[in-house]
Structure formats: structure tokens, C-alpha cells
mmCIF file of C-alpha atoms and ligand atoms in Angstrom:
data_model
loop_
_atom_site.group_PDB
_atom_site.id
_atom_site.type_symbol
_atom_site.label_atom_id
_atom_site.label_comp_id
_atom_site.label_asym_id
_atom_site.label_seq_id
_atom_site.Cartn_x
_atom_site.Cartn_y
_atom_site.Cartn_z
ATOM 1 C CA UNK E 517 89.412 4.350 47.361
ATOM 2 C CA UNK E 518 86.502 2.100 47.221
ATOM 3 C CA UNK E 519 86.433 -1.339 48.018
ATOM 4 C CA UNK E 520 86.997 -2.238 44.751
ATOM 5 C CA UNK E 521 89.686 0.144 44.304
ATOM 6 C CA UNK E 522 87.901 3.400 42.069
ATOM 7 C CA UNK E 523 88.600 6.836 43.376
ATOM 8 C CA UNK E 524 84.934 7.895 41.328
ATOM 9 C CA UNK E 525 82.467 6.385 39.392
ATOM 10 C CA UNK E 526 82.814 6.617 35.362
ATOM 11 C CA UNK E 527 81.225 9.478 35.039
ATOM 12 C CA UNK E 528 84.245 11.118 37.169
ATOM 13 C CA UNK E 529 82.369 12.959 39.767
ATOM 14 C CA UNK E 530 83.416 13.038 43.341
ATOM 15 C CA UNK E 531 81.621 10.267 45.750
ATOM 16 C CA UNK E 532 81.648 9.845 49.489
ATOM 17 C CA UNK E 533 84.122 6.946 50.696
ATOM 18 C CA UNK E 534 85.564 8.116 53.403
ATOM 19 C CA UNK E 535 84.077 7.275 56.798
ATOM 20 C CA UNK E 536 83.558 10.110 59.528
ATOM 21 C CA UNK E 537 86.777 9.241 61.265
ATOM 22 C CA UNK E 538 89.028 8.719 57.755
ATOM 23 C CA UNK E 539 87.815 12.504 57.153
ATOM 24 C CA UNK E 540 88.592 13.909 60.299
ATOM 25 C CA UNK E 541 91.914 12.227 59.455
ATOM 26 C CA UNK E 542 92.605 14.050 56.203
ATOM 27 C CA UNK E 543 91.577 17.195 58.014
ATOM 28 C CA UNK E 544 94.703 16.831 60.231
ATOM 29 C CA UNK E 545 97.173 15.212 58.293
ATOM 30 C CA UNK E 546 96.716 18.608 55.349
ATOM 31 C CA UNK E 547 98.110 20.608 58.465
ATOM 32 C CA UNK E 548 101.516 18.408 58.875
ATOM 33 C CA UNK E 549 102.470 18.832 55.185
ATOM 34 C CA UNK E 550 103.318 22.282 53.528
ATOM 35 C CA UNK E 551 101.664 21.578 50.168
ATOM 36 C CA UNK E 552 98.678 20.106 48.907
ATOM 37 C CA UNK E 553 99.048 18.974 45.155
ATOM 38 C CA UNK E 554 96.582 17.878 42.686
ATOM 39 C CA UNK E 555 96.140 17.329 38.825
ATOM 40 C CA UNK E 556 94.122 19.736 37.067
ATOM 41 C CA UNK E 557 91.656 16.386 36.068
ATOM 42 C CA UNK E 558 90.525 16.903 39.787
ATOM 43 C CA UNK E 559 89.754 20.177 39.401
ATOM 44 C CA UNK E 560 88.022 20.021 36.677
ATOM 45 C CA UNK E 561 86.081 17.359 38.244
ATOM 46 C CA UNK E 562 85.813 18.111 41.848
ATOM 47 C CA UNK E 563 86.197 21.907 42.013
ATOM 48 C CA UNK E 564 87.727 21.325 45.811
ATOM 49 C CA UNK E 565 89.284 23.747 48.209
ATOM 50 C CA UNK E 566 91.950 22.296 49.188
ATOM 51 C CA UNK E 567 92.381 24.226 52.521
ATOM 52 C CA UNK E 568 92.374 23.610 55.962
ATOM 53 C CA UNK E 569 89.232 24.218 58.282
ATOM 54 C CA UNK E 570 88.939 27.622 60.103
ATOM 55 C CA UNK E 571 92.798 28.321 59.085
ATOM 56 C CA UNK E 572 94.007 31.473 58.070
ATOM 57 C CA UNK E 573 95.589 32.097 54.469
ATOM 58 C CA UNK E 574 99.135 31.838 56.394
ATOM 59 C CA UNK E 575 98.127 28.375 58.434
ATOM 60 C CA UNK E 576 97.105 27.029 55.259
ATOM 61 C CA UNK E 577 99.266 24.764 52.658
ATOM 62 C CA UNK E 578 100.088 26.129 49.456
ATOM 63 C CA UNK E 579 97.937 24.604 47.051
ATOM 64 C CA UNK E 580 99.457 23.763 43.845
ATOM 65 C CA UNK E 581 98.023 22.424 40.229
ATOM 66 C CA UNK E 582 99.508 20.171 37.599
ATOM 67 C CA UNK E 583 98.092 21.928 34.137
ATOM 68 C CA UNK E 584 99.932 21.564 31.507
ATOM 69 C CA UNK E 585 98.076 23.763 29.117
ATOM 70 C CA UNK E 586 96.050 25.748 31.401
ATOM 71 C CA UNK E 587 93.180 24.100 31.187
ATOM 72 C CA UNK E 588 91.708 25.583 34.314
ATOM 73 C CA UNK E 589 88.759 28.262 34.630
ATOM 74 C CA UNK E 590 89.449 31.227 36.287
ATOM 75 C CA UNK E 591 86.441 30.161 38.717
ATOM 76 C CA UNK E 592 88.029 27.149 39.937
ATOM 77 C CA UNK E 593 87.955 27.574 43.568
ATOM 78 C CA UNK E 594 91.540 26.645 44.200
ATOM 79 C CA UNK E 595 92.420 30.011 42.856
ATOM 80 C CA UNK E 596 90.174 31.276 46.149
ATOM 81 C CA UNK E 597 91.736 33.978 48.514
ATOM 82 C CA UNK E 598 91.872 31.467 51.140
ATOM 83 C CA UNK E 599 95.558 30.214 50.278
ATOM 84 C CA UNK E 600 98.478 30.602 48.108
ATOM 85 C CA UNK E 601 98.483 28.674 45.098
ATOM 86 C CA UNK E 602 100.822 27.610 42.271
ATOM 87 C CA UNK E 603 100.239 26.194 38.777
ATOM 88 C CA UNK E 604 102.262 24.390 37.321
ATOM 89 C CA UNK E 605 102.242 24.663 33.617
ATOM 90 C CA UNK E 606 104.519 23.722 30.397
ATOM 91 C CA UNK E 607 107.142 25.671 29.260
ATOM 92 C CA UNK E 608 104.785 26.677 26.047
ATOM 93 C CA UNK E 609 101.595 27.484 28.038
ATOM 94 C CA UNK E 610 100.957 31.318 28.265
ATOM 95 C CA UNK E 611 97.988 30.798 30.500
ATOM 96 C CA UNK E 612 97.919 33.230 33.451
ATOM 97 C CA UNK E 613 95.542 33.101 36.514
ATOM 98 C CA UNK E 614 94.769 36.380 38.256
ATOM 99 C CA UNK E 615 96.912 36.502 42.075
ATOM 100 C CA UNK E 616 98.588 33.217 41.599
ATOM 101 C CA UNK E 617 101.910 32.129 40.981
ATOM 102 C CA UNK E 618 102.722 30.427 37.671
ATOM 103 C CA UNK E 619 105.838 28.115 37.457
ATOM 104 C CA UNK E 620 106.336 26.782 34.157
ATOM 105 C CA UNK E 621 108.583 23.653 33.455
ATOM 106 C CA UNK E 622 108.513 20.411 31.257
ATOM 107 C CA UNK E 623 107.891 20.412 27.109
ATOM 108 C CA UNK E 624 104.212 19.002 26.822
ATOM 109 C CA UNK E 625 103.783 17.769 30.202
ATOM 110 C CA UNK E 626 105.072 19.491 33.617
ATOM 111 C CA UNK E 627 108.557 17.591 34.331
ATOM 112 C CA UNK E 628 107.119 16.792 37.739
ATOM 113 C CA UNK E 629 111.121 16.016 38.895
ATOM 114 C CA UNK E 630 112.249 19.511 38.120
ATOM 115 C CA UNK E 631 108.846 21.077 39.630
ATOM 116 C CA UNK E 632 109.863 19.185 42.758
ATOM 117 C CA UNK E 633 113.123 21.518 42.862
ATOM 118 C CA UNK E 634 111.665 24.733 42.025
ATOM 119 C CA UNK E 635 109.014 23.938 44.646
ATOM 120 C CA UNK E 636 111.515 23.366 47.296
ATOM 121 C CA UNK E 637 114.313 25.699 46.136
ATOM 122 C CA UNK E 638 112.353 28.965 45.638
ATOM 123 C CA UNK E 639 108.879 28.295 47.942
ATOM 124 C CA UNK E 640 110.145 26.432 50.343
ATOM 125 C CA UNK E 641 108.433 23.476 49.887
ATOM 126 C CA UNK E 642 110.271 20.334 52.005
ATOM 127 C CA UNK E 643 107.087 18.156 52.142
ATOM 128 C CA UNK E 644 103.805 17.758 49.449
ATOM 129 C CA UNK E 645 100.586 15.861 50.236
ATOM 130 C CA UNK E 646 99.215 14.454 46.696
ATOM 131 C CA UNK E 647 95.778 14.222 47.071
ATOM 132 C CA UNK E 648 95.266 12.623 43.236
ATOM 133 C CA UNK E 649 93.750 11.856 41.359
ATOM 134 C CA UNK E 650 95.455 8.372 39.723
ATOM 135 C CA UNK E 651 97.117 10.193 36.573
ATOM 136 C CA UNK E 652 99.133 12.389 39.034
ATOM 137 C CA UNK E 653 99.609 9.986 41.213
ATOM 138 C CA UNK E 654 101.198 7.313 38.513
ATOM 139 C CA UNK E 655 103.210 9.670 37.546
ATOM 140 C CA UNK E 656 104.778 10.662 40.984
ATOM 141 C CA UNK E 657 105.415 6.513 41.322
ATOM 142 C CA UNK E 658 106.639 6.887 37.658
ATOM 143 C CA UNK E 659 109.347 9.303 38.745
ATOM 144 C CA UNK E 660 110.351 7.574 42.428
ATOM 145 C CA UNK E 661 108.973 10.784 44.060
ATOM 146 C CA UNK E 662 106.292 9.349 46.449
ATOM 147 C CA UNK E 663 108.021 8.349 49.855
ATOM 148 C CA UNK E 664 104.924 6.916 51.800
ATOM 149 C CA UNK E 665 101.055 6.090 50.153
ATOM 150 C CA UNK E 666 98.972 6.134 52.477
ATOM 151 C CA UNK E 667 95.286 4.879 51.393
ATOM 152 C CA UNK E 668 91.777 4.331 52.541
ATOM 153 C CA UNK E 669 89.799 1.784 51.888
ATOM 154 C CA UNK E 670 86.327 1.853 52.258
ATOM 155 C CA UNK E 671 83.078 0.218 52.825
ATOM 156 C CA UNK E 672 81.851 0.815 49.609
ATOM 157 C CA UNK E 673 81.583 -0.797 45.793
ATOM 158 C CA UNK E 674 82.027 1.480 42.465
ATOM 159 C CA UNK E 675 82.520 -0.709 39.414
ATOM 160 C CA UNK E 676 83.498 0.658 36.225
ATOM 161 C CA UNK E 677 85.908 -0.327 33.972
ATOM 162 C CA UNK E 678 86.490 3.137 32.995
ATOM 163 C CA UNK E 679 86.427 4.812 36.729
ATOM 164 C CA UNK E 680 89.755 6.019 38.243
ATOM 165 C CA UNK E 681 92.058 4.041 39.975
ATOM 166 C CA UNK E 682 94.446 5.227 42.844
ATOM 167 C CA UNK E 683 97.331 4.876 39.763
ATOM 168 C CA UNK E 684 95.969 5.060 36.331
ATOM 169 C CA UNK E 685 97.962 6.628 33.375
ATOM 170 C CA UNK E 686 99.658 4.841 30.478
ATOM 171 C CA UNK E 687 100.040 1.733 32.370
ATOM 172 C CA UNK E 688 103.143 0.250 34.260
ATOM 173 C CA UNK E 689 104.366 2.576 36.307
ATOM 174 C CA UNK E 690 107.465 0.108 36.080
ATOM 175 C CA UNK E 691 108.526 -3.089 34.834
ATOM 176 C CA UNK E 692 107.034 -5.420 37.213
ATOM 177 C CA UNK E 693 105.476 -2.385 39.525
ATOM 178 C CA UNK E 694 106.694 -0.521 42.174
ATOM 179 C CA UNK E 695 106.941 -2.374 45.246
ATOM 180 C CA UNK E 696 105.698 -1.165 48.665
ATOM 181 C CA UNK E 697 105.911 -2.492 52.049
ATOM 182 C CA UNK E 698 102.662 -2.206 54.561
ATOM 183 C CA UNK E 699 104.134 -0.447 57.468
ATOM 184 C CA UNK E 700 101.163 -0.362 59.382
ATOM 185 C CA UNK E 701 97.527 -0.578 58.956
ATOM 186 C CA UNK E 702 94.844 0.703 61.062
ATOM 187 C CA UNK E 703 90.631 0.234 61.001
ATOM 188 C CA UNK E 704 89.095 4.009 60.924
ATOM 189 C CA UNK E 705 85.379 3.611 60.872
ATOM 190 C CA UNK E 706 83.699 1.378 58.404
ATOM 191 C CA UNK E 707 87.172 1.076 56.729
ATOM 192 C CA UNK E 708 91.072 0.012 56.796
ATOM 193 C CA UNK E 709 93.912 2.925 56.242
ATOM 194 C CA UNK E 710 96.951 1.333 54.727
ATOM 195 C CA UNK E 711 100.177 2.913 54.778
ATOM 196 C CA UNK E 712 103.278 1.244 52.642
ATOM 197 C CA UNK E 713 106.660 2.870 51.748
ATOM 198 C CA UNK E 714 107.761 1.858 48.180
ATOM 199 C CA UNK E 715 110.996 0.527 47.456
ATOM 200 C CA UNK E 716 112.441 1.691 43.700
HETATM 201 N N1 LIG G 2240 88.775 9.463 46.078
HETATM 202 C C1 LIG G 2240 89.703 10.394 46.187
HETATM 203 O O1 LIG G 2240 90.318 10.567 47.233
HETATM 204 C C2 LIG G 2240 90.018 11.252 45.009
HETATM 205 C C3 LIG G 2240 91.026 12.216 45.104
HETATM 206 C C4 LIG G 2240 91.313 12.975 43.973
HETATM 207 C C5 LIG G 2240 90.636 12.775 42.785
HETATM 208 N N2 LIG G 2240 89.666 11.843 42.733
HETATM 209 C C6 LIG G 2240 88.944 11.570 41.468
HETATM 210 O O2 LIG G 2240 89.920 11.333 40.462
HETATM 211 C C7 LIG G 2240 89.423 11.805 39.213
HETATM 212 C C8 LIG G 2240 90.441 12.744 38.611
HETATM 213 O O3 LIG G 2240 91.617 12.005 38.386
HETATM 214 P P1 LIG G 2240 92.387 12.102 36.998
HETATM 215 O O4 LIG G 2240 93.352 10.986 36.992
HETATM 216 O O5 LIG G 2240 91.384 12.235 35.920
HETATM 217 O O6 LIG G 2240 93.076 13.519 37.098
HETATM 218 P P2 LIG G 2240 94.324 14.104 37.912
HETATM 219 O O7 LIG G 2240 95.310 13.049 38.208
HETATM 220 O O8 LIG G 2240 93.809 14.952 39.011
HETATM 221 O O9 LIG G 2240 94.906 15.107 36.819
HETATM 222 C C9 LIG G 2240 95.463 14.549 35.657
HETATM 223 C C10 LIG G 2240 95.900 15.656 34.748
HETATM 224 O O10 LIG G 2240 96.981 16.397 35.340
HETATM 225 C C11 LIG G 2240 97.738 16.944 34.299
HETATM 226 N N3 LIG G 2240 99.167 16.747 34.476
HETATM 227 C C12 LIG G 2240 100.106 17.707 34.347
HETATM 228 N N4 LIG G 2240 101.316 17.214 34.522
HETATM 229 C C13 LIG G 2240 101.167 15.905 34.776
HETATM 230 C C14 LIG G 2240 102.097 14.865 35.022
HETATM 231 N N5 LIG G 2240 103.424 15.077 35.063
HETATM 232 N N6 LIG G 2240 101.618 13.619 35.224
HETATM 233 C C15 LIG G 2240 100.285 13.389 35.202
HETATM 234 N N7 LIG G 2240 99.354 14.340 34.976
HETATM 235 C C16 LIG G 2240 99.797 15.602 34.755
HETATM 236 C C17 LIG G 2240 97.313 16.227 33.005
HETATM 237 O O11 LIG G 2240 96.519 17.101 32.234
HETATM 238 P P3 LIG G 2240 97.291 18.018 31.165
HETATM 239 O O12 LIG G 2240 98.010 17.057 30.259
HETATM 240 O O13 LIG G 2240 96.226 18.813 30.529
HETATM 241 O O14 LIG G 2240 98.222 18.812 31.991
HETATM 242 C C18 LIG G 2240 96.445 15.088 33.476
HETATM 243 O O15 LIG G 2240 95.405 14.759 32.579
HETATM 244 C C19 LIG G 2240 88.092 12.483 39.492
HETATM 245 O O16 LIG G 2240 87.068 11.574 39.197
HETATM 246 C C20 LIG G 2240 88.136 12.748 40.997
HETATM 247 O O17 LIG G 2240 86.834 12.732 41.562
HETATM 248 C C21 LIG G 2240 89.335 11.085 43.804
#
């Protein structure tokens, strides 16, 4: 995030805040995890990847998108031939991408705690990178799910009341917040990485 904590600007569109060395990080940390999980609002906004440099569609992580109602093109580029992907959709959504999994669970919204199991009991899954944006990412704090945040914070002012924030969504994530505890923090370039484990 920025300095003054927005993930974008109002306008939603994806902005350079990492410095060279906090991107060479991400790079290598997508390779330790076995999923990379976003909302489709990111998507829809960034059109990203989501793979790993050079890596074959075996070495990369499965890729895997919140949509409740199938709100995503067919073009998006997560749907690429690059990796295995799975979207996650409600139980009414008929929505079906062409070579993708579809898991549906959750009545309007994906029950992100049951997704969790069918992630891990039939792909696999032991360990998910959530790379955002804040509505997903309130909502894994919402439901205790997040067991380290790590975030960047760079050299670099936004504004906006309206931009996103690391954890946006309805609002409290819990009575008084979550807690977290800095476990270490480390300068990367023109910028600070903080890492804090929450306590529920
Ligand atoms: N700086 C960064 O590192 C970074 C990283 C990622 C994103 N971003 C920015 O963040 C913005 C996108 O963030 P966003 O908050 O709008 O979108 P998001 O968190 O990526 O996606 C939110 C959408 O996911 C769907 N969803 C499905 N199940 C959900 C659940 N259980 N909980 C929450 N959401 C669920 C919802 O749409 P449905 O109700 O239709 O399912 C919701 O609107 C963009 O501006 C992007 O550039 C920045």
C-alpha cells in the first residue's frame, strides 16, 4: 500500500508502489505458497496474471477467483493456459469458464470458510497467498483465516476517500479490530515491509 494506506487511486486502476526490491520479493514469495487468491474486483480492475516468471504450468500456483456471480469475462487473463485456475462461485451461479475448474459454495456470497476446505480437501491446497484486493482481504480477517499479513509500504501518496484500503468491506472486521503483532519489519528499497500475525 501507499504511504497513506490506498492499494489504487479512486478510479481503481492498478499503480506502481512497490519498489524494485519489494517486487523481486513478491516474485519469490508466489513460489513458497501453493495458491494465489484474489477477488474478482481485481480482476476486473487489474486483469493480472498471477503466475510465476519463466515457470511452467506445473511450477506455477493455482490461481483461484472469488466471483460470486460470475462476473468475469472469458478474456480475463487469469483463465490463461499458463496455470490452473479455480473460481469460486455461489451455489446459484451457473457461470462456466472454458478449461477451468468451478467450485461453487456459499448462498449470495462464496462462504470463504467452507472454500478453504474444499480447497485443501480435494486440490490439495495447505497454503494460499491473498494478493487482495481489501474486500477479500476483510473478509479473510472477518472469518480468522489470515495467519500472517505481510504488507508494503511505500514511498508514495494516493489520497482518496473512495480508493481501496488494504481491508475495506462493510466496516469492522470485528468489534474493536483484529489485533496483530509486528513480528518483524524490514526496509526494501524506498519502503518498509511489515509483517504481523493477528491474534482472534
Ligand atoms: N496494491 C496492491 O497490492 C493491490 C492488490 C490487489 C488489488 N489492488 C487494487 O484493489 C482494487 C480491487 O479491490 P476490491 O476490494 O475492489 O476487489 P477484490 O477484493 O479483489 O474483490 C472483491 C469482490 O470479490 C467478490 N467476493 C466473492 N466472495 C467474497 C467474499 N467472501 N468476501 C469478499 N469478496 C468476495 C465480491 O464480488 P461478488 O459479490 O460479485 O462476488 C467482491 O466485490 C483495485 O483497485 C486493485 O487495483 C491492489
Amino acid at each position: 500500500m501507499s504511504a497513506d494506506g490506498k492499494l489504487a487511486g479512486c478510479e481503481r486502476k492498478q499503480i506502481r508502489i512497490s519498489s524494485d526490491e519489494d517486487m523481486t520479493r513478491v516474485k519469490n514469495l508466489r513460489r513458497k505458497y501453493n495458491a494465489i487468491l484474489v477477488g474478482v474486483g481485481t480482476v476486473l480492475a487489474d486483469d493480472p496474471h498471477l503466475t510465476v516468471k519463466n515457470a511452467t504450468y506445473d511450477e506455477n500456483p493455482i490461481r483461484i477467483v472469488l466471483d460470486s456471480d460470475g462476473r468475469m469475462p472469458d478474456s480475463a487473463r487469469v483463465l490463461d493456459d499458463k496455470a490452473p485456475t479455480v473460481v469460486i462461485t455461489n451455489e446459484e451461479c451457473r457461470k462456466d469458464w472454458p478449461g477451468v475448474e468451478t467450485v461453487r459454495c456459499g448462498k449470495g456470497r462464496v462462504d470463504l470458510t467452507r472454500a478453504m476446505t474444499i480447497l485443501a480437501e480435494e486440490y490439495g491446497v495447505e497454503n494460499i497467498i491473498v494478493e487482495g484486493g481489501g474486500e477479500v482481504i476483510a473478509s479473510f480477517f472477518r472469518e480468522k483465516l489470515v495467519d500472517k499479513y505481510t504488507v508494503f509500504v511505500g514511498g508514495l501518496v494516493i489520497g482518496g476517500r473512495t480508493a481501496p484500503t488494504p481491508a475495506d468491506g462493510d466496516g469492522w472486521v470485528s468489534e474493536g479490530g483484529v489485533k496483530l503483532t509486528l513480528t518483524n519489519s524490514e526496509v526494501l528499497g524506498n519502503g518498509v515491509l511489515l509483517t504481523f500475525i493477528p491474534s482472534y
